[in-house]
């Protein structure tokens, strides 16, 4: 069942078709699917499918990795069992990562919920339907590689810890319990794409779907009694009363070629009750007419019901959406100056089913597709997946355009590229006059104590890159050349050794990047096109154990780009300020980053650090529910640290925006101009005290000096007043925590056997507490555990006898408890 809280910009991942870094990955706002507890008793058991029993070493061809948060071992076994069933059924090249959390879910009757972490437009992955959005796990399967980072989940799964569960795997579920294996399989199927985007207006006068003009792939198979697709705008106008009548008319069906084949020409009825239910309508099979063998995806999971086989109907529906797919892989031809009579075009065809080997075709044109011709592509033998054909070239200085297609056993036509009509492959045969393209983010500064500076650039060319190098000058001396070596893809990199330079802040470094292509008369590009890039050299002080400032005399303590220390209108005291308002780019896919780096390194204490400060954050808020690092997070501020004097940085805590405080959010959105910018100018009454705790076990060695920086990230178009910080204090974690929150919580008994009862002040009450455990030496023993504030008990009875520190977090509240565990 889907909770409809989705926005257009939240849902599309416009990324390169390769794994990407966390900062550039743009997943979506969460689309959450929940399982509700039925009130009936339905003692039944559908055992796992035969594929499950045939797999080797309890593994199928697919691989689903699960990261567990707060899960008892007894619960993990049931989840692992459900996962192994799905592994046996999914195509062998499937790789899915799941984050599973065991927690109290307050929503009444919810057994569990799952959420996909991204949607991808079909044309990005060359899917069968380029104009639909595909859930991230399915998109990665179609593409054949990971889109998000390896450690990012494709599906988030939460299980309600308060339900009376049956954790067994034998299907012998008592009539008083709910079968956990069934719920996990149900939720995983939702995460694979079994959900729609239909919704209704607030007054129930009309219905709509999709995100702009893009439906979900599931939506495209939904039709009414007469067979009209709900996404066919000739039959149903989006945002219309007619569409509302269709989704509440109790006569909706899912119809696709695989489902039609499985049902011998039939289609499957969906749940579409007369009263619109945003938690279940359309996204489930009909509760009343679905046969038990196919009933896993009906709206309710009943007591005693154990369904350990999704069933062929559900698998057929997933197959229609793309889990049964045919992929054409082709390396596009480069432009060439060689006068060739023909060009050999090759492609690999791989299918999860059968495809028509006699119908692999090459469509081409030499007049911009005003006319076109088609050639059959052939393989060397019946076992080969490599097909090829030779395209004739009629003359020199000619542009050739083409695409490839084939057909599977279900008569589905697959094209490469999928937007073949709008953007076919193109190759030019003739004299090359195109210059290389250099994409380079300039190095603007570095700390004098590092031993090397890296320069990298992405360099591309229509016929190929020949040479890339940098010219640099130190202290305005002679220009020296250093080559950039090619790495994976189009990336070129060099490392300039500065270990012997003994830089001071009065020194300078200048450089530029030069690229030549492989043309007969080489084309040259220089970046920047005029002059050179200037690099500032920054020095740091000796490390300290703690640091504090009210910014009255801290100018020399910070290296600033886009920030300043001083006063501002309405603020009589000096503080750290971004520009007011801060700048935002005026073109798509651009971004600005402004930062203030503390040049006083702080020694990393074994227990971690706390950063306490006063601040105002008036930066563009993201969408409701958008998570840090996602496309819908928009602008943000973040505090980062570096253990190598600025070569690499990592977040001390997740970035945040004006949504961090409702007062900030209301102020920001209360005065918006016609271009979407906030006009609100804050005052001292908007200042809020903030405490951040930071520990990095395994990432930073205790005693290491850390640089701290404050960064404001700005995406295109909208902006606001910006960021202000004052009264900054950085101390070791335990020392600061005990000073600030010595008597905030009561806990007992102490000493004790490890079962700790908490009494939480009213100001602390939230849905959940998080806590981490440290031993007497300050070393982390357990991190990011959770406790229910309704039943505030912490259990560390499994640890050995001794003194422990327990750091407890709730929102912006924090306490550290000293506890004596006795056996």
PDB file of N, CA, C and O in Angstrom, residues 31 72 104 129 156 159 239 284 301 312 351-352 370 440 459 481 507 563 600 606 629 636 656 672 678 790:
ATOM      1  N   UNK A  31       9.165   6.774  -1.503  1.00  0.00           N
ATOM      2  CA  UNK A  31       7.821   6.320  -1.846  1.00  0.00           C
ATOM      3  C   UNK A  31       7.574   5.095  -0.980  1.00  0.00           C
ATOM      4  O   UNK A  31       8.169   4.051  -1.176  1.00  0.00           O
ATOM      5  N   UNK A  72      16.751  -8.367  16.236  1.00  0.00           N
ATOM      6  CA  UNK A  72      17.113  -9.588  16.964  1.00  0.00           C
ATOM      7  C   UNK A  72      17.484 -10.696  15.971  1.00  0.00           C
ATOM      8  O   UNK A  72      16.969 -10.741  14.850  1.00  0.00           O
ATOM      9  N   UNK A 104       9.407   0.073  16.456  1.00  0.00           N
ATOM     10  CA  UNK A 104       8.000   0.289  16.762  1.00  0.00           C
ATOM     11  C   UNK A 104       7.429   1.230  15.713  1.00  0.00           C
ATOM     12  O   UNK A 104       7.951   2.326  15.489  1.00  0.00           O
ATOM     13  N   UNK A 129      10.122   1.100 -22.217  1.00  0.00           N
ATOM     14  CA  UNK A 129       9.274   2.286 -22.287  1.00  0.00           C
ATOM     15  C   UNK A 129      10.088   3.486 -21.824  1.00  0.00           C
ATOM     16  O   UNK A 129      10.233   3.721 -20.626  1.00  0.00           O
ATOM     17  N   UNK A 156      14.321   0.298   1.338  1.00  0.00           N
ATOM     18  CA  UNK A 156      14.332   0.402   2.798  1.00  0.00           C
ATOM     19  C   UNK A 156      13.138  -0.374   3.342  1.00  0.00           C
ATOM     20  O   UNK A 156      11.999  -0.131   2.933  1.00  0.00           O
ATOM     21  N   UNK A 159      10.131  -3.246   9.859  1.00  0.00           N
ATOM     22  CA  UNK A 159       9.233  -4.236  10.427  1.00  0.00           C
ATOM     23  C   UNK A 159       8.776  -3.755  11.804  1.00  0.00           C
ATOM     24  O   UNK A 159       9.594  -3.319  12.622  1.00  0.00           O
ATOM     25  N   UNK A 239      -5.685  14.476 -14.386  1.00  0.00           N
ATOM     26  CA  UNK A 239      -6.398  15.433 -13.539  1.00  0.00           C
ATOM     27  C   UNK A 239      -7.831  15.605 -14.041  1.00  0.00           C
ATOM     28  O   UNK A 239      -8.252  16.687 -14.438  1.00  0.00           O
ATOM     29  N   UNK A 284      -2.755  -3.081  -5.433  1.00  0.00           N
ATOM     30  CA  UNK A 284      -2.895  -4.459  -4.988  1.00  0.00           C
ATOM     31  C   UNK A 284      -3.880  -5.208  -5.881  1.00  0.00           C
ATOM     32  O   UNK A 284      -4.666  -4.596  -6.613  1.00  0.00           O
ATOM     33  N   UNK A 301      -3.034  -8.921   4.806  1.00  0.00           N
ATOM     34  CA  UNK A 301      -2.389 -10.177   5.190  1.00  0.00           C
ATOM     35  C   UNK A 301      -3.027 -10.608   6.509  1.00  0.00           C
ATOM     36  O   UNK A 301      -2.965  -9.871   7.505  1.00  0.00           O
ATOM     37  N   UNK A 312       3.056 -17.319 -10.048  1.00  0.00           N
ATOM     38  CA  UNK A 312       3.411 -16.988 -11.430  1.00  0.00           C
ATOM     39  C   UNK A 312       2.708 -15.731 -11.921  1.00  0.00           C
ATOM     40  O   UNK A 312       3.229 -15.019 -12.776  1.00  0.00           O
ATOM     41  N   UNK A 351      18.833 -11.617 -23.339  1.00  0.00           N
ATOM     42  CA  UNK A 351      17.420 -11.606 -22.967  1.00  0.00           C
ATOM     43  C   UNK A 351      17.160 -12.563 -21.814  1.00  0.00           C
ATOM     44  O   UNK A 351      17.792 -13.615 -21.705  1.00  0.00           O
ATOM     45  N   UNK A 352      16.202 -12.173 -20.927  1.00  0.00           N
ATOM     46  CA  UNK A 352      15.749 -13.052 -19.859  1.00  0.00           C
ATOM     47  C   UNK A 352      14.738 -14.078 -20.364  1.00  0.00           C
ATOM     48  O   UNK A 352      14.325 -14.964 -19.616  1.00  0.00           O
ATOM     49  N   UNK A 370      14.974  11.767 -42.929  1.00  0.00           N
ATOM     50  CA  UNK A 370      13.935  12.105 -43.899  1.00  0.00           C
ATOM     51  C   UNK A 370      13.573  10.845 -44.683  1.00  0.00           C
ATOM     52  O   UNK A 370      12.428  10.655 -45.102  1.00  0.00           O
ATOM     53  N   UNK A 440      36.444  20.712 -16.176  1.00  0.00           N
ATOM     54  CA  UNK A 440      37.410  20.761 -15.075  1.00  0.00           C
ATOM     55  C   UNK A 440      36.884  21.642 -13.957  1.00  0.00           C
ATOM     56  O   UNK A 440      36.413  22.763 -14.205  1.00  0.00           O
ATOM     57  N   UNK A 459      37.929  14.823 -20.263  1.00  0.00           N
ATOM     58  CA  UNK A 459      38.225  15.330 -21.606  1.00  0.00           C
ATOM     59  C   UNK A 459      37.622  14.385 -22.631  1.00  0.00           C
ATOM     60  O   UNK A 459      37.879  13.180 -22.603  1.00  0.00           O
ATOM     61  N   UNK A 481      55.542  21.900 -17.786  1.00  0.00           N
ATOM     62  CA  UNK A 481      54.489  21.010 -18.288  1.00  0.00           C
ATOM     63  C   UNK A 481      54.513  19.691 -17.536  1.00  0.00           C
ATOM     64  O   UNK A 481      55.588  19.158 -17.227  1.00  0.00           O
ATOM     65  N   UNK A 507      53.015  32.776  -1.126  1.00  0.00           N
ATOM     66  CA  UNK A 507      53.368  32.118  -2.377  1.00  0.00           C
ATOM     67  C   UNK A 507      52.142  31.929  -3.254  1.00  0.00           C
ATOM     68  O   UNK A 507      50.997  32.112  -2.816  1.00  0.00           O
ATOM     69  N   UNK A 563      32.081  33.211   2.437  1.00  0.00           N
ATOM     70  CA  UNK A 563      31.742  33.546   3.813  1.00  0.00           C
ATOM     71  C   UNK A 563      32.566  34.762   4.239  1.00  0.00           C
ATOM     72  O   UNK A 563      33.561  35.129   3.598  1.00  0.00           O
ATOM     73  N   UNK A 600      42.501  25.988  12.422  1.00  0.00           N
ATOM     74  CA  UNK A 600      43.034  25.459  13.679  1.00  0.00           C
ATOM     75  C   UNK A 600      42.603  23.996  13.783  1.00  0.00           C
ATOM     76  O   UNK A 600      41.453  23.706  14.113  1.00  0.00           O
ATOM     77  N   UNK A 606      39.352  10.094  21.506  1.00  0.00           N
ATOM     78  CA  UNK A 606      38.826   8.723  21.325  1.00  0.00           C
ATOM     79  C   UNK A 606      37.324   8.619  21.496  1.00  0.00           C
ATOM     80  O   UNK A 606      36.681   7.765  20.876  1.00  0.00           O
ATOM     81  N   UNK A 629      21.243  14.376   0.570  1.00  0.00           N
ATOM     82  CA  UNK A 629      21.898  13.687  -0.526  1.00  0.00           C
ATOM     83  C   UNK A 629      20.981  13.346  -1.670  1.00  0.00           C
ATOM     84  O   UNK A 629      21.436  12.858  -2.702  1.00  0.00           O
ATOM     85  N   UNK A 636      21.507  23.264   1.038  1.00  0.00           N
ATOM     86  CA  UNK A 636      21.718  22.762   2.391  1.00  0.00           C
ATOM     87  C   UNK A 636      22.996  23.346   2.972  1.00  0.00           C
ATOM     88  O   UNK A 636      23.839  23.921   2.266  1.00  0.00           O
ATOM     89  N   UNK A 656      21.577  19.857   6.442  1.00  0.00           N
ATOM     90  CA  UNK A 656      20.216  20.246   6.775  1.00  0.00           C
ATOM     91  C   UNK A 656      19.890  21.576   6.119  1.00  0.00           C
ATOM     92  O   UNK A 656      20.774  22.253   5.562  1.00  0.00           O
ATOM     93  N   UNK A 672       7.969  34.896  -0.254  1.00  0.00           N
ATOM     94  CA  UNK A 672       8.609  34.373  -1.466  1.00  0.00           C
ATOM     95  C   UNK A 672       8.303  35.297  -2.636  1.00  0.00           C
ATOM     96  O   UNK A 672       7.137  35.693  -2.858  1.00  0.00           O
ATOM     97  N   UNK A 678      13.350  33.490  -1.245  1.00  0.00           N
ATOM     98  CA  UNK A 678      12.821  33.982   0.021  1.00  0.00           C
ATOM     99  C   UNK A 678      13.349  35.386   0.288  1.00  0.00           C
ATOM    100  O   UNK A 678      14.548  35.654   0.160  1.00  0.00           O
ATOM    101  N   UNK A 790       8.422   5.023  24.285  1.00  0.00           N
ATOM    102  CA  UNK A 790       7.257   4.564  25.029  1.00  0.00           C
ATOM    103  C   UNK A 790       7.640   3.508  26.058  1.00  0.00           C
ATOM    104  O   UNK A 790       6.959   3.335  27.078  1.00  0.00           O
TER     105      UNK A 790
END
